[in-house]
C-alpha cells in the first residue's frame, strides 16, 4: 500500500482538501434541499409524504449501498471509483435540477445517493491510506470530522441562499461546480490504491443487506400511519430478518461484503452506533428546525439558513480545541460528554413557542448542539477506522458513512412519526402555530433522548486508555473484542 503521496507532504495535504470537499458534498446534500422543500413542494405540486421522500430517498440509497460501494472501491481502485462517483453524482444532480415532477426529483435524489455511495467510502479510504498514523493522521481526521460535523448545517445555509436569490433548482445544480473541482483535484492529487489479494464480490451479502436496510427504513417511514399498522410491522420485521440473514451469510462466505471483524470490535461498534445517532440528529432533527424557522417564525429561505449558523460556527470553534484534547485525554471522555452537551441543546429547543425570540430560544440551543457535535465528530472518525487493516479500509469507511446515512433515514422517519402522532394526522395548513411548535417540541425531546443514549453507548463500549484507543502504529487493534 505504498503511495507516492506519503513521500510528498504538500501533495498529501492537497489530497486532504479534495477528500474533504467530497465529504462536504455528500453531507451537505443530505440537507441542502431541506430549506428549499417548501418552494419545491409548491413548484412540483408534491404531497407532504412526497416532500419527506425528497430527503429520505437520498439518505436511503446512500446508506443502503455504501457497503457495496466500499467493496467496489477496495477492489476496483479507490481513485477510479472516486472519479466515477463524481461524474455520476454530477449527472444525477443535473437531472434533479431539471425535474418537472415530484417523482423525478425523488428519483434524482435516489440516484445522487447511489453515486454518493461510491464517492464517500472511496474518499475516506484514500484518507486512511494517505495518513496511516501519527499526528498528521489526527490532524487530517480532525479536518475531515469538522467537515462531516458542519456539512449538514452548511447545506442549510447554502440552500437558503440559493433558494432566496436564485431558485430551489440550484440547490441541486450547484453540485456541478463542486464536481468539476473534485474531478480536477482528484486527477491531480489523488493516488490510486486498492486491496491486494483475492477479491471476489459477495453477491448474496449485497442483496440481503441492501434489501434489509431498505425494508427497515421504509418500515420506519410508514410509522407515521401508526406503529401498529400491519404494513409498518411487516416491513420492520422483514428488514430485521434480512439483516439477520446478512450476518449469517457474512459469517460463512470466504470474501464477505462486510467482514465481521470490522464491526465485532467493541470500540468500533460503539463508534458506528454513535455515528448513526449523530446522523439522525443532523439529518432528521435539523429538518424540523428549518420548518419551525420558516412555517412558524415566518423567515425566508436565506434568513432561515443563516439562523442555523450558530451550529456550524460552534463546531468549527470547538474543533481545534477538541483536536488538542484528543491527544491529552483521549477520545472516551469526549465521546461521553459531547452527546450530553448536544442533548442539552436539543432539550432547550423543545421549549420553542410561536412568539419566542430567536436569540433566547434557538441560538443558545444551537451553540450547545454545535459544541456537543464537535466533541463527537472529532474523535468519531478516528475511532471508526483505527486499527483497520488496509485491505478493509474502504469497507470500514463505508460502514462509518452508512451508519450516519441510515441513522439519518431512520431518525427522520421516527421524527416524522412523532410529529404525525402529535398533530393527529392533520395537514400542516390545518394547524395553528402553537400546535406546530408542540409537535416540533416533541421531535426535539426524542432527539435529546437519543443523544443521551449515545453517551451511554460511549460509556459502555468505547473503553480503554488513550493509547489503547489511539495506537501510534497503523493496523493495531482498538479496545476489547
XYZ file of C-alpha atoms in Angstrom:
481
model
C 0.000 0.000 0.000
C 2.873 2.366 -0.535
C 1.903 5.640 -2.094
C 3.803 8.488 -3.630
C 1.538 10.777 -1.628
C 3.329 9.760 1.539
C 6.624 10.952 0.152
C 5.195 14.296 -0.994
C 3.723 16.123 2.015
C 2.417 19.080 0.004
C 0.551 16.811 -2.406
C -0.794 14.851 0.536
C -2.361 17.955 2.081
C -3.877 18.938 -1.249
C -5.336 15.430 -1.360
C -6.903 16.145 2.050
C -8.539 19.253 0.565
C -10.043 17.207 -2.281
C -11.210 14.432 0.052
C -12.726 16.931 2.500
C -14.539 18.645 -0.379
C -16.027 15.265 -1.286
C -17.218 14.744 2.278
C -18.741 18.215 2.235
C -20.639 17.419 -0.966
C -22.175 14.172 0.269
C -23.027 15.518 3.736
C -24.472 18.880 2.705
C -26.579 17.191 0.035
C -28.402 15.457 2.852
C -29.764 18.847 3.952
C -29.283 21.414 1.160
C -32.730 20.733 -0.281
C -34.383 20.766 3.162
C -34.728 24.526 3.292
C -35.902 24.609 -0.322
C -38.588 21.962 0.228
C -41.475 24.419 0.663
C -40.662 26.009 -2.719
C -40.012 22.678 -4.434
C -43.218 21.212 -2.998
C -45.283 24.106 -4.363
C -43.460 24.148 -7.709
C -43.896 20.429 -8.370
C -47.249 20.038 -6.550
C -45.937 17.389 -4.138
C -47.830 15.953 -1.174
C -46.423 16.102 2.381
C -45.459 12.421 2.050
C -43.546 13.053 -1.179
C -41.830 16.013 0.496
C -40.269 13.739 3.134
C -39.047 11.327 0.450
C -37.006 14.059 -1.241
C -34.756 13.837 1.832
C -35.240 10.139 2.595
C -34.541 8.874 -0.959
C -31.026 10.312 -0.861
C -30.157 9.063 2.609
C -31.715 5.639 1.990
C -29.942 4.929 -1.311
C -26.713 6.321 0.106
C -26.824 4.277 3.297
C -28.151 1.041 1.821
C -25.497 0.850 -0.921
C -22.472 2.135 0.996
C -21.183 -1.304 1.965
C -21.222 -2.436 -1.652
C -19.662 0.889 -2.670
C -16.882 0.376 -0.152
C -16.020 -3.036 -1.510
C -16.138 -1.804 -5.106
C -13.705 0.961 -4.123
C -11.387 -1.549 -2.456
C -11.388 -3.935 -5.402
C -11.640 -1.710 -8.488
C -9.400 1.051 -7.155
C -10.287 3.913 -4.832
C -9.260 6.753 -7.128
C -11.006 5.213 -10.130
C -14.257 4.699 -8.177
C -13.923 8.208 -6.743
C -13.831 9.678 -10.262
C -16.748 7.517 -11.485
C -18.771 8.528 -8.444
C -18.071 12.206 -9.099
C -19.282 12.014 -12.698
C -22.428 10.077 -11.770
C -23.211 12.401 -8.886
C -22.970 15.392 -11.206
C -25.273 13.772 -13.761
C -27.871 12.914 -11.094
C -27.702 16.474 -9.752
C -28.323 17.863 -13.241
C -31.331 15.550 -13.675
C -32.759 16.669 -10.316
C -32.226 20.326 -11.100
C -34.251 19.920 -14.300
C -37.001 17.741 -12.732
C -40.557 18.528 -13.839
C -42.439 16.373 -11.329
C -42.171 15.179 -7.755
C -41.299 11.611 -8.714
C -38.481 12.826 -10.990
C -36.983 14.837 -8.135
C -37.245 11.870 -5.768
C -35.650 9.572 -8.388
C -32.822 12.055 -8.948
C -32.205 12.250 -5.209
C -32.041 8.455 -5.085
C -29.519 8.424 -7.939
C -27.444 11.031 -6.082
C -27.412 8.626 -3.151
C -26.289 5.738 -5.356
C -23.238 7.628 -6.614
C -22.539 9.126 -3.185
C -22.288 5.510 -2.022
C -19.330 5.144 -4.386
C -17.790 8.522 -3.597
C -17.826 8.568 0.189
C -16.101 5.257 1.027
C -13.539 5.782 -1.740
C -12.674 9.216 -0.321
C -12.413 8.074 3.289
C -10.371 5.014 2.311
C -7.981 7.276 0.395
C -7.673 9.431 3.510
C -6.930 6.359 5.641
C -4.101 5.096 3.442
C -2.729 8.603 2.820
C -2.452 9.384 6.551
C -1.778 5.981 8.158
C -0.656 7.114 11.638
C 0.726 9.786 13.910
C -0.013 13.450 14.469
C -0.704 14.104 10.778
C -3.416 11.448 10.843
C -5.041 13.151 13.853
C -4.950 16.494 12.055
C -6.333 15.031 8.833
C -9.176 13.278 10.610
C -9.902 16.417 12.649
C -10.343 18.365 9.408
C -12.438 15.578 7.930
C -14.524 15.284 11.113
C -15.129 19.029 11.215
C -16.387 18.943 7.643
C -18.623 15.975 8.488
C -19.943 17.774 11.556
C -20.657 21.087 9.856
C -21.626 19.884 6.382
C -25.307 19.408 7.232
C -25.573 22.946 8.633
C -23.591 24.376 5.700
C -26.142 22.684 3.434
C -28.957 24.533 5.202
C -27.210 27.878 4.783
C -26.254 27.318 1.139
C -29.730 26.004 0.374
C -31.261 29.104 1.913
C -29.003 31.419 -0.079
C -29.673 29.677 -3.389
C -33.419 29.445 -2.805
C -33.680 33.107 -1.821
C -31.629 34.604 -4.648
C -31.996 32.084 -7.483
C -34.370 29.125 -7.440
C -34.735 25.885 -5.473
C -33.349 24.008 -8.501
C -29.905 25.495 -7.890
C -29.737 23.513 -4.651
C -29.034 20.564 -6.962
C -27.353 22.318 -9.882
C -24.718 23.879 -7.606
C -23.218 20.405 -7.247
C -21.898 20.680 -10.800
C -19.355 23.268 -9.620
C -18.242 21.035 -6.736
C -17.994 18.048 -9.067
C -15.819 19.964 -11.544
C -13.405 20.948 -8.749
C -13.429 17.395 -7.387
C -12.613 15.860 -10.778
C -9.700 18.219 -11.416
C -8.367 17.883 -7.865
C -8.784 14.117 -7.907
C -6.865 13.798 -11.168
C -4.016 15.966 -9.873
C -3.600 14.971 -6.229
C -5.074 11.527 -5.537
C -3.007 8.376 -5.970
C -4.572 5.026 -6.820
C -4.733 2.289 -4.215
C -6.689 -0.937 -3.949
C -6.977 -4.007 -1.774
C -4.482 -6.747 -2.555
C -5.122 -10.453 -2.893
C -8.182 -12.479 -3.888
C -11.023 -10.020 -4.464
C -14.427 -11.534 -5.143
C -17.830 -9.898 -4.689
C -20.267 -11.207 -2.114
C -23.463 -11.094 -4.194
C -25.824 -12.573 -1.583
C -24.408 -10.308 1.080
C -25.006 -7.266 -1.133
C -28.600 -8.344 -1.874
C -29.583 -9.121 1.728
C -28.021 -6.014 3.311
C -29.436 -3.644 0.673
C -32.961 -5.099 0.857
C -32.718 -5.382 4.641
C -31.716 -1.765 5.201
C -34.241 -0.589 2.611
C -37.078 -2.543 4.264
C -36.123 -1.262 7.701
C -36.043 2.390 6.637
C -39.269 2.059 4.647
C -40.933 0.415 7.634
C -39.939 3.325 9.852
C -41.207 5.775 7.228
C -44.620 4.056 7.349
C -44.733 4.526 11.123
C -46.370 7.937 10.635
C -49.513 5.903 9.863
C -49.190 4.216 13.262
C -46.737 1.770 14.817
C -49.455 -0.880 14.870
C -50.159 -0.648 11.152
C -49.726 -4.155 9.625
C -47.635 -2.844 6.724
C -45.319 -0.975 9.123
C -44.799 -4.097 11.217
C -44.312 -6.280 8.131
C -41.523 -4.135 6.666
C -39.771 -3.689 10.032
C -39.827 -7.449 10.654
C -38.694 -8.171 7.087
C -35.807 -5.716 7.498
C -34.640 -7.336 10.733
C -34.905 -10.841 9.240
C -32.964 -9.896 6.099
C -30.225 -8.236 8.167
C -30.047 -11.391 10.281
C -29.633 -13.434 7.087
C -26.925 -10.985 6.002
C -24.944 -11.586 9.203
C -25.339 -15.352 8.714
C -24.094 -15.093 5.116
C -21.113 -12.939 6.127
C -20.004 -15.482 8.716
C -19.821 -18.213 6.063
C -18.516 -16.771 2.796
C -14.791 -16.578 2.059
C -14.884 -12.980 0.739
C -17.632 -11.251 2.767
C -19.032 -7.860 1.788
C -18.638 -6.852 5.445
C -16.003 -8.879 7.295
C -17.498 -9.238 10.757
C -14.101 -8.386 12.256
C -14.692 -4.783 11.156
C -17.772 -4.363 13.364
C -17.082 -7.013 16.003
C -14.532 -4.798 17.738
C -16.376 -3.247 20.681
C -14.922 0.234 20.264
C -15.542 0.428 16.524
C -19.036 -0.989 17.001
C -19.771 1.715 19.548
C -18.424 4.374 17.192
C -20.689 3.139 14.393
C -23.761 3.228 16.662
C -22.961 6.770 17.817
C -22.462 7.759 14.169
C -25.989 6.531 13.500
C -27.430 8.655 16.298
C -25.470 11.687 15.083
C -26.913 11.168 11.596
C -30.440 11.065 12.993
C -29.882 14.446 14.631
C -28.001 16.233 11.834
C -30.273 14.995 9.037
C -33.608 14.439 10.774
C -33.871 16.905 13.645
C -32.416 19.850 11.720
C -35.162 19.439 9.095
C -37.808 20.182 11.726
C -35.789 23.152 12.914
C -35.971 24.630 9.391
C -39.738 24.009 9.357
C -40.088 25.966 12.615
C -37.973 28.831 11.295
C -39.998 29.107 8.082
C -43.525 27.970 8.914
C -43.819 29.384 12.456
C -41.351 32.273 12.658
C -42.008 33.287 9.046
C -38.356 33.504 7.984
C -37.386 33.483 4.324
C -35.119 30.738 2.990
C -31.895 32.727 3.368
C -32.810 34.049 6.810
C -33.705 30.537 7.952
C -30.424 29.174 6.613
C -28.463 31.928 8.322
C -30.368 31.243 11.542
C -28.743 27.802 11.713
C -25.213 29.299 11.592
C -24.542 29.094 15.366
C -24.391 25.307 14.966
C -21.530 25.023 12.429
C -19.711 28.051 13.873
C -19.698 26.492 17.344
C -18.476 23.191 15.868
C -15.655 24.893 13.944
C -14.575 26.880 17.021
C -14.533 23.779 19.215
C -12.775 21.584 16.594
C -9.162 22.736 17.250
C -9.773 22.546 20.998
C -11.178 19.035 20.666
C -8.246 18.025 18.443
C -5.736 19.087 21.120
C -7.761 17.434 23.888
C -7.850 14.214 21.860
C -4.102 13.722 22.336
C -4.286 14.694 26.032
C -7.317 12.905 27.460
C -8.142 10.518 24.624
C -11.478 10.049 22.843
C -13.568 8.368 25.579
C -14.324 11.418 27.782
C -15.195 13.479 24.726
C -17.487 10.757 23.358
C -19.416 10.737 26.642
C -19.568 14.470 27.372
C -20.171 15.588 23.766
C -23.541 13.824 23.349
C -24.703 15.113 26.745
C -23.942 18.716 25.728
C -25.765 18.153 22.426
C -28.696 16.595 24.318
C -28.926 19.718 26.488
C -29.121 21.870 23.359
C -31.872 19.721 21.862
C -33.808 19.790 25.129
C -33.631 23.603 25.072
C -35.038 23.545 21.532
C -38.023 21.521 22.747
C -39.227 24.653 24.573
C -39.834 26.673 21.403
C -43.021 28.756 21.228
C -44.698 30.643 18.358
C -43.774 34.035 19.808
C -40.395 33.089 21.298
C -37.364 35.218 20.448
C -34.745 33.556 18.250
C -31.844 34.826 20.406
C -33.450 33.373 23.536
C -34.964 30.066 22.394
C -32.922 28.925 19.415
C -29.442 30.472 19.155
C -28.174 29.266 22.606
C -29.534 25.777 21.901
C -27.734 25.628 18.538
C -24.465 26.718 20.180
C -24.749 23.861 22.673
C -25.646 21.415 19.889
C -22.658 22.583 17.829
C -20.229 22.262 20.751
C -21.529 18.805 21.580
C -21.319 17.616 17.984
C -17.767 18.969 17.701
C -16.700 16.812 20.633
C -18.414 13.842 18.963
C -17.245 14.162 15.354
C -13.557 14.879 16.009
C -12.797 11.540 17.731
C -15.526 9.599 15.933
C -13.909 9.328 12.500
C -10.633 8.269 14.088
C -12.227 5.589 16.265
C -14.255 4.195 13.377
C -11.085 3.488 11.354
C -8.312 2.994 13.908
C -6.870 -0.492 13.758
C -8.446 -1.342 10.405
C -6.173 -3.253 8.037
C -5.519 -1.547 4.673
C -7.437 -4.347 2.927
C -10.580 -3.331 4.843
C -10.157 0.465 4.688
C -12.879 1.004 2.105
C -15.459 -1.193 3.798
C -14.756 0.259 7.262
C -15.199 3.799 5.934
C -18.379 2.643 4.204
C -19.773 1.346 7.492
C -18.979 4.690 9.159
C -20.776 6.636 6.420
C -23.582 4.099 6.164
C -24.253 4.370 9.893
C -24.734 8.117 9.570
C -26.985 7.950 6.495
C -29.109 5.038 7.700
C -29.288 6.729 11.095
C -30.466 9.868 9.298
C -33.092 7.927 7.308
C -34.435 6.084 10.333
C -34.187 9.190 12.512
C -36.159 11.299 10.040
C -38.800 8.579 9.768
C -39.093 8.290 13.567
C -39.276 12.070 13.983
C -41.957 12.202 11.264
C -43.932 9.541 13.125
C -43.586 11.533 16.378
C -44.721 14.693 14.590
C -47.670 12.902 12.935
C -48.784 11.417 16.266
C -48.610 14.855 17.886
C -50.752 16.596 15.241
C -53.236 13.742 14.971
C -52.860 13.304 11.232
C -53.913 16.864 10.390
C -52.312 18.603 7.406
C -49.857 21.374 8.119
C -52.215 24.021 6.700
C -54.864 22.995 9.250
C -52.599 23.555 12.256
C -52.201 26.631 14.424
C -48.636 27.834 15.165
C -48.924 26.581 18.760
C -49.840 23.095 17.522
C -46.833 23.105 15.192
C -44.404 24.145 17.935
C -45.828 21.496 20.280
C -45.225 18.855 17.618
C -41.719 20.129 16.847
C -41.020 20.210 20.591
C -41.766 16.504 20.889
C -39.402 15.828 17.982
C -36.588 17.636 19.828
C -37.338 15.795 23.085
C -36.989 12.444 21.306
C -33.781 13.704 19.647
C -32.431 14.709 23.072
C -33.161 11.249 24.458
C -31.304 9.705 21.525
C -28.200 11.793 22.307
C -28.285 10.700 25.950
C -28.402 7.158 24.578
C -25.282 7.915 22.529
C -23.467 8.976 25.721
C -24.461 5.679 27.349
C -23.182 3.744 24.318
C -19.850 5.568 24.588
C -19.574 4.843 28.320
C -20.265 1.152 27.811
C -18.493 0.390 24.531
C -15.738 2.985 23.986
C -13.486 1.709 26.728
C -9.723 1.668 27.060
C -6.842 4.016 27.757
C -5.874 6.810 25.401
C -3.004 4.744 23.982
C -5.237 1.693 23.516
C -7.904 3.687 21.706
C -5.420 5.653 19.588
C -2.423 3.421 18.811
C 0.601 5.150 17.328
C 1.053 2.495 14.660
C -1.490 1.649 11.952
C -3.188 -1.712 11.989
C -3.236 -2.150 15.751
C -6.467 -3.278 17.298
C -8.545 -0.927 19.379
C -10.436 -1.647 22.546
C -11.563 -5.036 23.676
C -13.143 -7.588 21.434
